[in-house]
Structures are given as structure tokens and as C-alpha cells.
Amino acid sequence: MSTDKLLELDNVTKYFYKPVGLFGRKKQTIQSVDHVSFDIFRHETFGLVGESGCGKSTLGRTITRLYEPTEGRVVYDGTDISHLTGPQLLPFRKRIQMIFQDPYASLDARMTVMDIIREALDLHSELTTKEARNQRVYELLDHVGLMKEHANRYPHEFSGGQRQRIGIARALAVNPEFIVCDEPISALDVSIQAQVVNMLEDLQREFGLTYLFIAHDLSMVRHISNRIGVMYLGKLVELGDSEEIYQNHLHPYTEALLSSVPVPDPEVARGSEPIMLQGDIPSPIDPPSGCRFRTRCPYAMGICAEQEPSLCQVGSNHAVACHKVSSAIEEKKEVTE
């Protein structure tokens, strides 16, 4: 994995404001992403996991600047793009692309596959003739396992897996460096998911791509990711190398998530019970004080309600935000001293 930092998130925050009351004069703050910081290195795949509603997709859209961050900085290849607009942002639109979750909703039903993919080329490509851009579309279709004949068809004529391949071809059209994959396999049949993930890995090697891979399927994230970040209710609670997170996870929420992954060995499965978290996910409109996970955490202490834990390093490539872990580290230091 490269040590060349491509993307840096510095306390990135994204709040939405919901009008309430008779005339909508008051507003409720929805804390979708709250002061998230991490780096993504060139040519790596960074996996982002968490329950539905934890802010993963919102963070991905903020990175691609489909949303403007409320606070914090999104630094891409040394340039702060957090508040760039119009012509200033245009060069980064070519370098940063997104593959959307729903292959049925993300493609315009009124456009042919040729028009869908060529639209980005018409806006950003240096290819000056329509014939050259059409030829580029045929090349992209070949890269994602589709045929030239598919270019004149409409999205409704394809299966979900084929539609997602079209979405991937569209993302590749302008030769990006960085792609946000927003749960690209969650809407697909299990038999198709592995094919799409393997194709993404092949494309990464061929074009030198960097991925932010957002997903629910933890076993798939482990397969494709170099490093993993775990989010809960807008906060990053654990961060580390893929195998380190799976083998030596420390946050109680990560432990609960991993316990829900199906085990293919029946003997092993019988000896391990999934951890059932109590209660529902709190509302991002009114999150708990202190640690946001404390209302569902079996290890919650008094300090958890009073003070928000910060990410602390527990290894060279492992960080966790948990008072229980921090206390254990401090006790260990005192013993050794």
C-alpha cells in the first residue's frame, strides 16, 4: 500500500436542518456526520462500515462535494476542496467519481447506455469528435464486461448487475483517480456481488484507482479493503488495518457488528452467538451526551455519559474511541511505570 496521502478528512461535519412548527420558522439540526477525520492513501481501498443511518453515504457524498461540509476540511491531493464551487471545482469532478447504491434509480431511464456514459465525456473529455467519444464508450463497456451492442439499449432492458456495470463504466469515463463506491453491491443478488467486487479489484489494478468502499457486508469489506473505519451515529469509533480490525477489534460496537457476520463452518457457528444490542439507534436530531454508543453498550460507565471519547492510538495502525479501552491503556502504563 502506498504511503502517499491522496485524501485527508479533517473534522468533517455535515448537518442538515429540518423545518419544524406551523410556519417552519424553527429548525431541528440533524447531525448526520460529526467531526470525522481520517486519511486515504493512493491506490488503497478504505472500507467504511456501520448500520443504516450512521452517516456513511452522507460522508461519501460530502467527499465528492455533492454536499458541502458544514464544518471541517476535505483535502484532496493537497488542495482544500471543501468550499470550492463552479469552475474551481470542475477539475476535481474529473478526478473524483462515485458509484451509487441503487442501479435502478441512478441511471436515467430516458437515455440510452451510450448517452449515459458519453454525457461525462461530452462535459469533461479532451476527445474532440463524437466518433472518438463513442469509441471510448465501447472501450468502457468492454472493461466492465458488456458488449458494444448494449450501447443502444435503455436501462430497463438490463438486470441489476448489468445496470451496476453501466454505472461503473460511467464513473470510469473521465479517467478518475478516486472513486467512492456507495454500497455498490447491496442491491444485487448474492451470486452477482462477488463478480462485481472482483471486477472492481481488476479495474483498480489496471487503472491505479483508489476506493472508498462503503458497505454493510463486513465479510466483503474484509476481502476488498486495506483499512477499515467503523461509524456509529455520525462518529468514527474505530479505525485500523483490515485484519487488525477483524482479529483484534476493541470497540464494543465493532464487536457486535462482527458477531453478526455469518460463519460458513457449522461447528464454529454453533459455538458463537451473535451479540444482540439492546434498544434502538438514537436519533441524530438528539444524540446521547458523551459517547453516542453508551445507551446500547454493555460496558458503559459513568464517564461515558459525561465525556465524549476521542480516537486514541492503540497500535501503529489502530485507533479506537472508547473510554473502557482508554482506561485499560492508562492502567497498563501505570503498571509498567
Short mmCIF file of C-alpha atoms in Angstrom, two decimals:
data_model
loop_
_atom_site.label_atom_id
_atom_site.label_comp_id
_atom_site.label_asym_id
_atom_site.label_seq_id
_atom_site.Cartn_x
_atom_site.Cartn_y
_atom_site.Cartn_z
CA MET A 1 0.00 0.00 0.00
CA SER A 2 1.23 3.49 -0.88
CA THR A 3 2.09 5.97 1.85
CA ASP A 4 1.21 8.86 -0.47
CA LYS A 5 -1.80 10.60 1.08
CA LEU A 6 -4.50 11.24 -1.55
CA LEU A 7 -7.42 12.33 0.63
CA GLU A 8 -7.46 13.92 4.08
CA LEU A 9 -10.62 14.47 6.11
CA ASP A 10 -10.13 16.96 8.93
CA ASN A 11 -13.08 17.13 11.36
CA VAL A 12 -15.57 16.85 8.51
CA THR A 13 -19.09 17.63 9.69
CA LYS A 14 -22.36 17.61 7.79
CA TYR A 15 -25.57 18.80 9.45
CA PHE A 16 -28.98 19.03 7.84
CA TYR A 17 -31.65 21.40 9.06
CA LYS A 18 -35.29 20.31 9.24
CA PRO A 19 -38.01 23.00 9.47
CA VAL A 20 -40.49 22.42 12.32
CA GLY A 21 -43.51 24.27 13.66
CA LEU A 22 -46.52 25.76 11.96
CA PHE A 23 -44.59 28.03 9.58
CA GLY A 24 -41.28 26.18 9.65
CA ARG A 25 -39.56 29.07 11.42
CA LYS A 26 -37.75 26.78 13.83
CA LYS A 27 -35.23 24.23 12.65
CA GLN A 28 -34.03 20.92 14.03
CA THR A 29 -30.40 20.00 13.47
CA ILE A 30 -29.76 16.51 12.10
CA GLN A 31 -26.17 15.58 12.95
CA SER A 32 -25.53 13.21 10.06
CA VAL A 33 -21.70 13.34 10.12
CA ASP A 34 -19.99 14.80 13.17
CA HIS A 35 -16.27 15.69 13.18
CA VAL A 36 -14.88 12.72 11.25
CA SER A 37 -11.16 12.60 10.49
CA PHE A 38 -9.12 10.03 8.57
CA ASP A 39 -6.79 9.76 5.57
CA ILE A 40 -6.95 7.63 2.44
CA PHE A 41 -3.70 6.73 0.70
CA ARG A 42 -3.17 6.46 -3.02
CA HIS A 43 -4.10 3.07 -4.57
CA GLU A 44 -5.63 1.67 -1.37
CA THR A 45 -9.21 0.60 -0.65
CA PHE A 46 -10.60 2.13 2.52
CA GLY A 47 -13.70 0.32 3.82
CA LEU A 48 -16.37 2.22 5.74
CA VAL A 49 -18.94 0.19 7.70
CA GLY A 50 -21.80 0.78 10.09
CA GLU A 51 -25.55 0.44 10.49
CA SER A 52 -28.05 2.14 8.20
CA GLY A 53 -28.37 5.82 9.10
CA CYS A 54 -24.90 6.12 10.63
CA GLY A 55 -23.78 8.70 8.04
CA LYS A 56 -21.65 6.57 5.69
CA SER A 57 -23.34 7.62 2.46
CA THR A 58 -23.60 11.25 3.58
CA LEU A 59 -19.85 11.26 4.24
CA GLY A 60 -19.22 9.78 0.78
CA ARG A 61 -21.37 12.45 -0.87
CA THR A 62 -19.61 15.16 1.14
CA ILE A 63 -16.22 13.89 -0.04
CA THR A 64 -17.36 14.04 -3.67
CA ARG A 65 -18.80 17.52 -2.96
CA LEU A 66 -22.36 16.54 -3.82
CA TYR A 67 -22.86 18.02 -0.34
CA GLU A 68 -20.90 20.93 1.07
CA PRO A 69 -19.47 20.22 4.52
CA THR A 70 -20.94 22.22 7.41
CA GLU A 71 -17.55 22.30 9.12
CA GLY A 72 -14.11 20.81 8.62
CA ARG A 73 -11.92 20.30 5.58
CA VAL A 74 -11.85 17.87 2.66
CA VAL A 75 -8.29 18.00 1.31
CA TYR A 76 -7.73 16.21 -2.00
CA ASP A 77 -4.15 15.74 -3.17
CA GLY A 78 -3.04 18.75 -1.14
CA THR A 79 -5.90 21.08 -2.14
CA ASP A 80 -8.74 22.04 0.19
CA ILE A 81 -11.88 21.44 -1.91
CA SER A 82 -14.35 21.89 0.97
CA HIS A 83 -15.91 25.09 -0.32
CA LEU A 84 -14.84 25.25 -3.96
CA THR A 85 -17.65 25.97 -6.42
CA GLY A 86 -18.26 26.15 -10.16
CA PRO A 87 -15.12 26.39 -12.33
CA GLN A 88 -12.83 25.95 -9.30
CA LEU A 89 -14.38 22.56 -8.52
CA LEU A 90 -14.64 21.34 -12.12
CA PRO A 91 -11.10 19.84 -12.38
CA PHE A 92 -11.78 17.75 -9.25
CA ARG A 93 -15.05 16.46 -10.70
CA LYS A 94 -12.95 14.56 -13.22
CA ARG A 95 -10.61 13.15 -10.59
CA ILE A 96 -13.29 12.09 -8.08
CA GLN A 97 -16.24 9.95 -9.16
CA MET A 98 -18.98 7.95 -7.43
CA ILE A 99 -20.72 4.61 -7.94
CA PHE A 100 -24.20 4.81 -6.46
CA GLN A 101 -26.02 2.24 -4.37
CA ASP A 102 -29.18 1.76 -6.40
CA PRO A 103 -28.51 0.74 -10.02
CA TYR A 104 -32.20 1.16 -10.80
CA ALA A 105 -32.52 4.79 -9.64
CA SER A 106 -29.07 6.10 -10.58
CA LEU A 107 -29.48 5.68 -14.37
CA ASP A 108 -31.77 7.94 -16.39
CA ALA A 109 -34.47 5.70 -17.90
CA ARG A 110 -34.94 8.07 -20.85
CA MET A 111 -31.32 7.82 -22.02
CA THR A 112 -29.54 5.02 -23.83
CA VAL A 113 -26.41 3.49 -22.34
CA MET A 114 -24.38 5.39 -24.95
CA ASP A 115 -25.88 8.70 -23.85
CA ILE A 116 -25.47 7.90 -20.12
CA ILE A 117 -21.76 7.16 -20.38
CA ARG A 118 -20.97 9.72 -23.08
CA GLU A 119 -22.57 12.55 -21.09
CA ALA A 120 -19.50 12.75 -18.84
CA LEU A 121 -17.23 12.59 -21.90
CA ASP A 122 -19.14 15.43 -23.59
CA LEU A 123 -18.58 17.60 -20.50
CA HIS A 124 -15.05 16.70 -19.46
CA SER A 125 -13.24 14.70 -22.12
CA GLU A 126 -10.47 16.03 -24.33
CA LEU A 127 -11.78 13.86 -27.18
CA THR A 128 -12.92 16.39 -29.76
CA THR A 129 -15.11 14.29 -32.08
CA LYS A 130 -18.31 12.41 -31.38
CA GLU A 131 -16.89 9.31 -33.06
CA ALA A 132 -13.91 9.29 -30.70
CA ARG A 133 -16.17 9.63 -27.68
CA ASN A 134 -18.41 6.83 -28.96
CA GLN A 135 -15.35 4.62 -29.36
CA ARG A 136 -14.36 5.42 -25.78
CA VAL A 137 -17.83 4.29 -24.62
CA TYR A 138 -17.35 0.95 -26.42
CA GLU A 139 -13.97 0.51 -24.69
CA LEU A 140 -15.52 1.22 -21.28
CA LEU A 141 -18.32 -1.27 -21.88
CA ASP A 142 -15.71 -3.89 -22.71
CA HIS A 143 -13.82 -3.09 -19.49
CA VAL A 144 -16.93 -3.79 -17.38
CA GLY A 145 -17.93 -6.98 -19.21
CA LEU A 146 -20.63 -5.61 -21.52
CA MET A 147 -20.81 -5.67 -25.31
CA LYS A 148 -20.79 -2.96 -27.94
CA GLU A 149 -24.37 -3.84 -28.86
CA HIS A 150 -25.53 -2.83 -25.36
CA ALA A 151 -24.75 0.84 -26.08
CA ASN A 152 -28.04 1.46 -27.90
CA ARG A 153 -30.27 -0.10 -25.23
CA TYR A 154 -32.09 1.55 -22.33
CA PRO A 155 -31.53 0.80 -18.61
CA HIS A 156 -34.83 -1.11 -18.21
CA GLU A 157 -33.52 -3.75 -20.62
CA PHE A 158 -30.75 -4.80 -18.21
CA SER A 159 -30.55 -6.79 -14.98
CA GLY A 160 -29.45 -5.16 -11.72
CA GLY A 161 -25.89 -6.45 -12.07
CA GLN A 162 -25.64 -5.16 -15.63
CA ARG A 163 -27.00 -1.77 -14.60
CA GLN A 164 -24.36 -1.51 -11.91
CA ARG A 165 -21.71 -2.30 -14.52
CA ILE A 166 -23.07 0.60 -16.58
CA GLY A 167 -22.77 2.82 -13.51
CA ILE A 168 -19.16 1.71 -13.07
CA ALA A 169 -18.42 2.43 -16.73
CA ARG A 170 -19.91 5.91 -16.30
CA ALA A 171 -17.67 6.53 -13.26
CA LEU A 172 -14.58 5.43 -15.24
CA ALA A 173 -15.40 7.56 -18.28
CA VAL A 174 -13.30 10.59 -17.30
CA ASN A 175 -10.29 8.60 -16.01
CA PRO A 176 -10.73 9.34 -12.29
CA GLU A 177 -8.13 8.67 -9.62
CA PHE A 178 -10.53 8.21 -6.70
CA ILE A 179 -13.95 6.52 -6.66
CA VAL A 180 -16.46 6.48 -3.82
CA CYS A 181 -18.27 3.14 -4.01
CA ASP A 182 -21.51 3.75 -2.08
CA GLU A 183 -22.74 0.25 -1.25
CA PRO A 184 -22.33 -0.83 -4.89
CA ILE A 185 -23.35 -4.45 -4.26
CA SER A 186 -26.12 -4.16 -1.64
CA ALA A 187 -28.93 -4.12 -4.24
CA LEU A 188 -27.53 -7.09 -6.19
CA ASP A 189 -28.10 -10.82 -5.95
CA VAL A 190 -25.53 -12.66 -3.86
CA SER A 191 -24.39 -14.59 -6.95
CA ILE A 192 -23.57 -11.30 -8.71
CA GLN A 193 -21.93 -9.49 -5.79
CA ALA A 194 -18.63 -11.38 -5.97
CA GLN A 195 -18.41 -10.77 -9.73
CA VAL A 196 -18.79 -7.01 -9.28
CA VAL A 197 -16.27 -6.88 -6.41
CA ASN A 198 -13.72 -8.91 -8.40
CA MET A 199 -14.22 -6.57 -11.35
CA LEU A 200 -13.64 -3.54 -9.11
CA GLU A 201 -10.38 -5.10 -7.91
CA ASP A 202 -9.29 -5.78 -11.51
CA LEU A 203 -10.09 -2.20 -12.53
CA GLN A 204 -8.17 -0.88 -9.53
CA ARG A 205 -5.05 -2.75 -10.59
CA GLU A 206 -5.45 -1.80 -14.26
CA PHE A 207 -6.09 1.92 -13.77
CA GLY A 208 -4.33 2.57 -10.43
CA LEU A 209 -7.56 3.58 -8.68
CA THR A 210 -8.19 4.48 -5.05
CA TYR A 211 -11.51 3.43 -3.47
CA LEU A 212 -13.66 4.44 -0.55
CA PHE A 213 -15.80 1.30 -0.27
CA ILE A 214 -18.98 1.84 1.76
CA ALA A 215 -20.85 -1.35 2.64
CA HIS A 216 -22.91 -3.35 5.11
CA ASP A 217 -21.40 -6.72 4.21
CA LEU A 218 -18.48 -6.96 6.62
CA SER A 219 -17.08 -10.14 5.08
CA MET A 220 -16.93 -8.41 1.69
CA VAL A 221 -15.32 -5.32 3.22
CA ARG A 222 -12.67 -7.53 4.78
CA HIS A 223 -12.00 -9.11 1.39
CA ILE A 224 -11.56 -5.89 -0.59
CA SER A 225 -10.26 -3.32 1.97
CA ASN A 226 -6.75 -2.47 3.12
CA ARG A 227 -8.04 -0.43 6.06
CA ILE A 228 -11.45 -0.14 7.71
CA GLY A 229 -13.28 2.64 9.53
CA VAL A 230 -16.32 1.86 11.70
CA MET A 231 -19.02 4.55 12.06
CA TYR A 232 -21.80 4.85 14.60
CA LEU A 233 -24.37 7.67 14.60
CA GLY A 234 -22.15 10.08 12.65
CA LYS A 235 -18.96 9.33 14.59
CA LEU A 236 -15.89 7.28 13.70
CA VAL A 237 -15.45 4.80 16.56
CA GLU A 238 -12.66 2.52 15.31
CA LEU A 239 -10.04 2.69 12.57
CA GLY A 240 -7.30 0.32 11.53
CA ASP A 241 -5.85 -2.20 9.11
CA SER A 242 -8.40 -4.70 7.83
CA GLU A 243 -7.01 -7.78 9.55
CA GLU A 244 -6.28 -5.83 12.74
CA ILE A 245 -9.93 -4.75 12.95
CA TYR A 246 -11.16 -8.30 12.40
CA GLN A 247 -8.69 -10.08 14.64
CA ASN A 248 -8.13 -7.51 17.43
CA HIS A 249 -11.18 -5.22 17.39
CA LEU A 250 -11.62 -3.28 20.62
CA HIS A 251 -14.77 -1.16 20.38
CA PRO A 252 -17.95 -2.85 21.70
CA TYR A 253 -19.88 -1.72 18.61
CA THR A 254 -17.31 -3.26 16.26
CA GLU A 255 -17.51 -6.45 18.32
CA ALA A 256 -21.30 -6.53 17.88
CA LEU A 257 -21.05 -5.88 14.14
CA LEU A 258 -18.54 -8.63 13.57
CA SER A 259 -20.50 -11.11 15.65
CA SER A 260 -23.37 -10.76 13.17
CA VAL A 261 -21.27 -11.95 10.20
CA PRO A 262 -22.43 -15.46 9.17
CA VAL A 263 -19.83 -18.18 9.72
CA PRO A 264 -19.65 -20.81 6.95
CA ASP A 265 -18.42 -23.57 9.31
CA PRO A 266 -21.42 -25.08 11.19
CA GLU A 267 -19.25 -26.28 14.08
CA VAL A 268 -17.79 -22.81 14.63
CA ALA A 269 -21.19 -21.18 14.15
CA ARG A 270 -22.76 -23.30 16.90
CA GLY A 271 -20.10 -22.18 19.35
CA SER A 272 -20.54 -18.45 18.72
CA GLU A 273 -23.63 -16.42 19.48
CA PRO A 274 -24.23 -13.03 17.82
CA ILE A 275 -24.22 -10.10 20.22
CA MET A 276 -27.71 -8.61 20.41
CA LEU A 277 -27.55 -4.89 21.13
CA GLN A 278 -30.29 -3.58 23.38
CA GLY A 279 -32.50 -0.69 22.31
CA ASP A 280 -32.74 1.26 19.08
CA ILE A 281 -30.25 3.59 17.44
CA PRO A 282 -30.76 7.07 18.97
CA SER A 283 -31.95 9.88 16.74
CA PRO A 284 -29.26 12.04 15.08
CA ILE A 285 -31.51 15.00 15.96
CA ASP A 286 -30.95 14.42 19.67
CA PRO A 287 -27.92 12.12 20.14
CA PRO A 288 -26.89 10.97 23.62
CA SER A 289 -24.39 13.03 25.60
CA GLY A 290 -20.83 11.80 25.85
CA CYS A 291 -20.31 8.53 23.96
CA ARG A 292 -23.11 8.08 21.45
CA PHE A 293 -22.99 4.30 21.80
CA ARG A 294 -23.39 4.30 25.60
CA THR A 295 -27.19 3.76 25.54
CA ARG A 296 -26.63 0.36 23.90
CA CYS A 297 -23.21 -0.53 25.32
CA PRO A 298 -22.94 -3.37 27.87
CA TYR A 299 -19.74 -1.82 29.28
CA ALA A 300 -21.00 1.78 29.74
CA MET A 301 -19.52 3.67 32.71
CA GLY A 302 -20.35 6.99 34.33
CA ILE A 303 -17.73 8.86 32.31
CA CYS A 304 -19.36 7.65 29.09
CA ALA A 305 -22.34 9.95 29.70
CA GLU A 306 -20.19 12.91 30.71
CA GLN A 307 -17.35 12.98 28.21
CA GLU A 308 -17.12 12.14 24.53
CA PRO A 309 -14.26 9.72 23.84
CA SER A 310 -11.68 10.72 21.24
CA LEU A 311 -9.83 8.38 18.90
CA CYS A 312 -6.74 7.15 20.70
CA GLN A 313 -3.91 5.11 19.17
CA VAL A 314 -3.71 1.56 20.46
CA GLY A 315 -1.19 0.41 17.87
CA SER A 316 0.76 1.68 14.90
CA ASN A 317 -2.24 1.29 12.60
CA HIS A 318 -5.15 1.03 15.03
CA ALA A 319 -7.23 3.68 16.80
CA VAL A 320 -10.41 3.42 18.89
CA ALA A 321 -12.77 5.88 20.59
CA CYS A 322 -13.81 4.17 23.83
CA HIS A 323 -13.38 5.13 27.50
CA LYS A 324 -13.11 1.46 28.51
CA VAL A 325 -10.17 0.94 26.17
CA SER A 326 -8.54 4.24 27.18
CA SER A 327 -8.81 3.29 30.87
CA ALA A 328 -7.22 -0.10 30.19
CA ILE A 329 -4.32 1.57 28.36
CA GLU A 330 -3.74 4.03 31.21
CA GLU A 331 -3.79 1.24 33.79
CA LYS A 332 -1.29 -0.73 31.76
CA LYS A 333 1.01 2.32 31.57
CA GLU A 334 0.84 2.81 35.34
CA VAL A 335 1.73 -0.83 35.97
CA THR A 336 4.72 -0.75 33.62
CA GLU A 337 5.99 2.51 35.15
#
